[in-house]
Tab-separated table of C-alpha atoms in Angstrom:
chain	number	residue	atom	x	y	z
A	85	MET	CA	-46.769	0.099	37.185
A	86	LEU	CA	-43.685	2.181	36.615
A	87	ALA	CA	-45.804	5.045	35.263
A	88	PRO	CA	-49.509	5.277	34.375
A	89	HIS	CA	-48.981	3.812	30.889
A	90	PHE	CA	-45.648	1.960	31.178
A	91	SER	CA	-44.630	-1.107	33.180
A	92	MET	CA	-41.385	-2.821	34.133
A	93	VAL	CA	-42.479	-5.725	31.904
A	94	GLU	CA	-42.163	-3.384	28.881
A	95	VAL	CA	-38.781	-2.165	30.104
A	96	VAL	CA	-37.162	-5.613	30.142
A	97	ARG	CA	-39.129	-7.455	27.436
A	98	SER	CA	-36.930	-8.834	24.651
A	99	ALA	CA	-37.521	-11.776	22.329
A	100	THR	CA	-33.761	-12.014	21.770
A	101	ALA	CA	-33.094	-12.203	25.515
A	102	ALA	CA	-35.774	-14.875	25.933
A	103	ASN	CA	-34.503	-16.925	22.976
A	104	GLN	CA	-30.870	-16.736	24.096
A	105	GLY	CA	-31.473	-17.143	27.832
A	106	ILE	CA	-30.155	-13.670	28.668
A	107	ASP	CA	-31.190	-12.216	32.037
A	108	ASN	CA	-32.261	-8.702	31.067
A	109	GLN	CA	-33.354	-7.463	34.504
A	110	VAL	CA	-32.580	-3.843	35.388
A	111	PRO	CA	-29.882	-3.590	38.090
A	112	LEU	CA	-30.940	-1.564	41.122
A	113	PRO	CA	-28.510	1.335	40.415
A	114	LEU	CA	-30.122	1.894	36.977
A	115	ARG	CA	-33.754	1.899	38.132
A	116	TYR	CA	-33.619	5.655	38.709
A	117	TYR	CA	-32.857	6.174	35.004
A	118	VAL	CA	-35.644	3.787	33.992
A	119	GLY	CA	-38.037	5.809	36.163
A	120	ARG	CA	-36.870	9.055	34.563
A	121	MET	CA	-37.407	7.561	31.125
A	122	ALA	CA	-40.890	6.323	32.083
A	123	GLU	CA	-41.850	9.839	33.193
A	124	PHE	CA	-40.448	11.207	29.939
A	125	MET	CA	-42.448	8.664	27.914
A	126	GLU	CA	-45.602	9.863	29.681
A	127	CYS	CA	-44.735	13.349	28.369
A	128	VAL	CA	-44.215	11.896	24.880
A	129	ARG	CA	-47.641	10.299	25.160
A	130	MET	CA	-49.173	13.685	26.087
A	131	VAL	CA	-47.639	15.239	22.965
A	132	LEU	CA	-48.994	12.418	20.787
A	133	GLY	CA	-52.459	12.054	22.334
A	134	GLU	CA	-54.157	9.265	24.241
A	135	ASP	CA	-53.596	6.460	21.736
A	136	PRO	CA	-51.217	3.730	22.936
A	137	ILE	CA	-47.489	3.603	22.338
A	138	SER	CA	-45.943	0.154	21.815
A	139	VAL	CA	-42.434	-0.200	23.227
A	140	THR	CA	-40.206	-2.372	21.044
A	141	SER	CA	-36.975	-1.961	23.054
A	142	TRP	CA	-36.136	-0.221	26.329
A	143	PHE	CA	-33.524	-1.573	28.731
A	144	ARG	CA	-30.746	-3.771	27.340
A	145	CYS	CA	-28.147	-5.369	29.554
A	146	GLN	CA	-24.656	-5.400	28.041
A	147	MET	CA	-24.999	-9.022	26.898
A	148	LEU	CA	-28.319	-8.326	25.133
A	149	ASN	CA	-26.990	-5.142	23.564
A	150	SER	CA	-24.028	-7.094	22.155
A	151	ALA	CA	-26.313	-9.893	20.940
A	152	ILE	CA	-28.394	-7.490	18.856
A	153	GLY	CA	-25.390	-5.524	17.592
A	154	GLY	CA	-26.251	-2.344	19.524
A	155	SER	CA	-23.874	0.575	19.949
A	156	ARG	CA	-21.273	0.129	22.692
A	157	THR	CA	-22.421	3.467	24.127
A	158	SER	CA	-26.166	2.831	23.733
A	159	ALA	CA	-28.387	4.709	26.184
A	160	HIS	CA	-30.540	1.548	26.239
A	161	MET	CA	-27.904	-0.014	28.524
A	162	LYS	CA	-28.738	2.589	31.183
A	163	GLY	CA	-32.494	2.490	30.590
A	164	LEU	CA	-32.344	5.983	29.092
A	165	ALA	CA	-33.645	5.122	25.607
A	166	VAL	CA	-36.845	3.666	24.205
A	167	ASP	CA	-37.633	2.358	20.730
A	168	PHE	CA	-41.341	2.453	19.974
A	169	VAL	CA	-44.172	2.668	17.469
A	170	HIS	CA	-47.522	4.430	17.782
A	171	SER	CA	-50.840	2.637	17.443
A	172	VAL	CA	-52.457	5.266	15.189
A	173	LEU	CA	-50.003	7.897	13.956
A	174	SER	CA	-47.382	7.149	11.323
A	175	LEU	CA	-43.759	7.156	12.413
A	176	GLU	CA	-43.195	10.260	10.305
A	177	GLU	CA	-46.050	12.061	12.108
A	178	VAL	CA	-44.703	11.045	15.519
A	179	PHE	CA	-41.173	12.098	14.515
A	180	SER	CA	-42.476	15.508	13.434
A	181	LEU	CA	-44.577	16.074	16.564
A	182	ILE	CA	-41.786	15.158	18.973
A	183	SER	CA	-39.127	17.102	17.062
A	184	LYS	CA	-41.313	20.239	17.186
A	185	SER	CA	-42.188	19.793	20.859
A	186	LEU	CA	-40.336	21.338	23.755
A	187	LEU	CA	-39.478	17.923	25.209
A	188	PRO	CA	-35.858	17.832	26.463
A	189	PHE	CA	-34.657	14.722	24.606
A	190	ASP	CA	-31.021	13.934	23.983
A	191	GLN	CA	-31.660	12.108	20.708
A	192	LEU	CA	-34.671	11.522	18.497
A	193	ILE	CA	-34.066	9.070	15.649
A	194	ILE	CA	-36.421	7.639	13.043
A	195	GLU	CA	-34.932	4.266	12.067
A	196	GLY	CA	-35.612	1.833	9.262
A	197	THR	CA	-34.495	-0.331	6.375
A	198	ARG	CA	-34.231	0.710	2.719
A	199	GLY	CA	-35.947	4.036	3.370
A	200	LYS	CA	-38.951	2.520	5.160
A	201	ALA	CA	-39.318	3.750	8.742
A	202	GLU	CA	-39.746	0.894	11.231
A	203	TRP	CA	-39.484	2.496	14.687
A	204	LEU	CA	-38.589	5.645	16.590
A	205	HIS	CA	-35.800	5.940	19.130
A	206	VAL	CA	-35.919	8.601	21.808
A	207	GLY	CA	-33.241	8.954	24.433
A	208	LEU	CA	-32.316	11.035	27.431
A	209	SER	CA	-28.848	11.789	28.740
A	210	GLU	CA	-27.274	11.793	32.168
A	211	GLY	CA	-26.344	15.447	31.636
A	212	GLU	CA	-27.665	18.246	29.471
A	213	PRO	CA	-29.726	16.998	26.505
A	214	ARG	CA	-28.240	17.638	23.054
A	215	GLY	CA	-31.576	17.791	21.247
A	216	ASP	CA	-30.123	15.860	18.296
A	217	ILE	CA	-32.599	14.847	15.603
A	218	LEU	CA	-31.420	12.132	13.222
A	219	THR	CA	-32.495	9.582	10.656
A	220	ALA	CA	-30.998	6.102	10.478
A	221	ASP	CA	-31.283	3.685	7.589
A	222	ARG	CA	-29.715	0.413	6.501
A	223	ASP	CA	-29.623	-1.542	3.251
A	224	ARG	CA	-30.624	-4.862	4.818
A	225	ILE	CA	-32.248	-6.010	8.059
A	226	ASP	CA	-28.986	-7.282	9.565
A	227	GLY	CA	-26.888	-4.452	8.134
A	228	PRO	CA	-25.270	-1.510	9.892
A	229	MET	CA	-27.227	1.710	10.346
A	230	ALA	CA	-26.115	4.872	8.566
A	231	TYR	CA	-27.011	7.937	10.639
A	232	LYS	CA	-27.748	11.364	9.225
A	233	ARG	CA	-28.188	14.446	11.381
A	234	VAL	CA	-31.326	16.416	10.607
A	235	ILE	CA	-30.851	19.018	13.325
A	236	ALA	CA	-28.032	19.408	15.828
A	237	GLY	CA	-29.153	20.560	19.261
């Protein structure tokens, strides 16, 4: 286990990578960042309570990030971002709890399609965290995200 509630399997799991034969293993130099993120996610879990968090996306190699249309500067490519859902709380509740916490995140984003939240993104930075809180929405599942800043750190 990477951390008490998070494993390396969750870090690298990707249906897109499996379907397209992409090797999404974390390179040795980036494992430190993955470990940092795992520790941070344990803190997120403490803020949210003992109910499980389901990781939907964590590490993305460059090829996987391109395949899914991710940002060229995505923190996922360094293992410093996690997309997730909560097993009990709504995404809006989780978004509110994390945004009001003292956790040192770089970005917190509630993301979805046509105004319906589908997952949360939380990321760290290599340097000082910005504390940016954003929403992201798109008109169609394969469409581009439009980001809106809620609070600038």
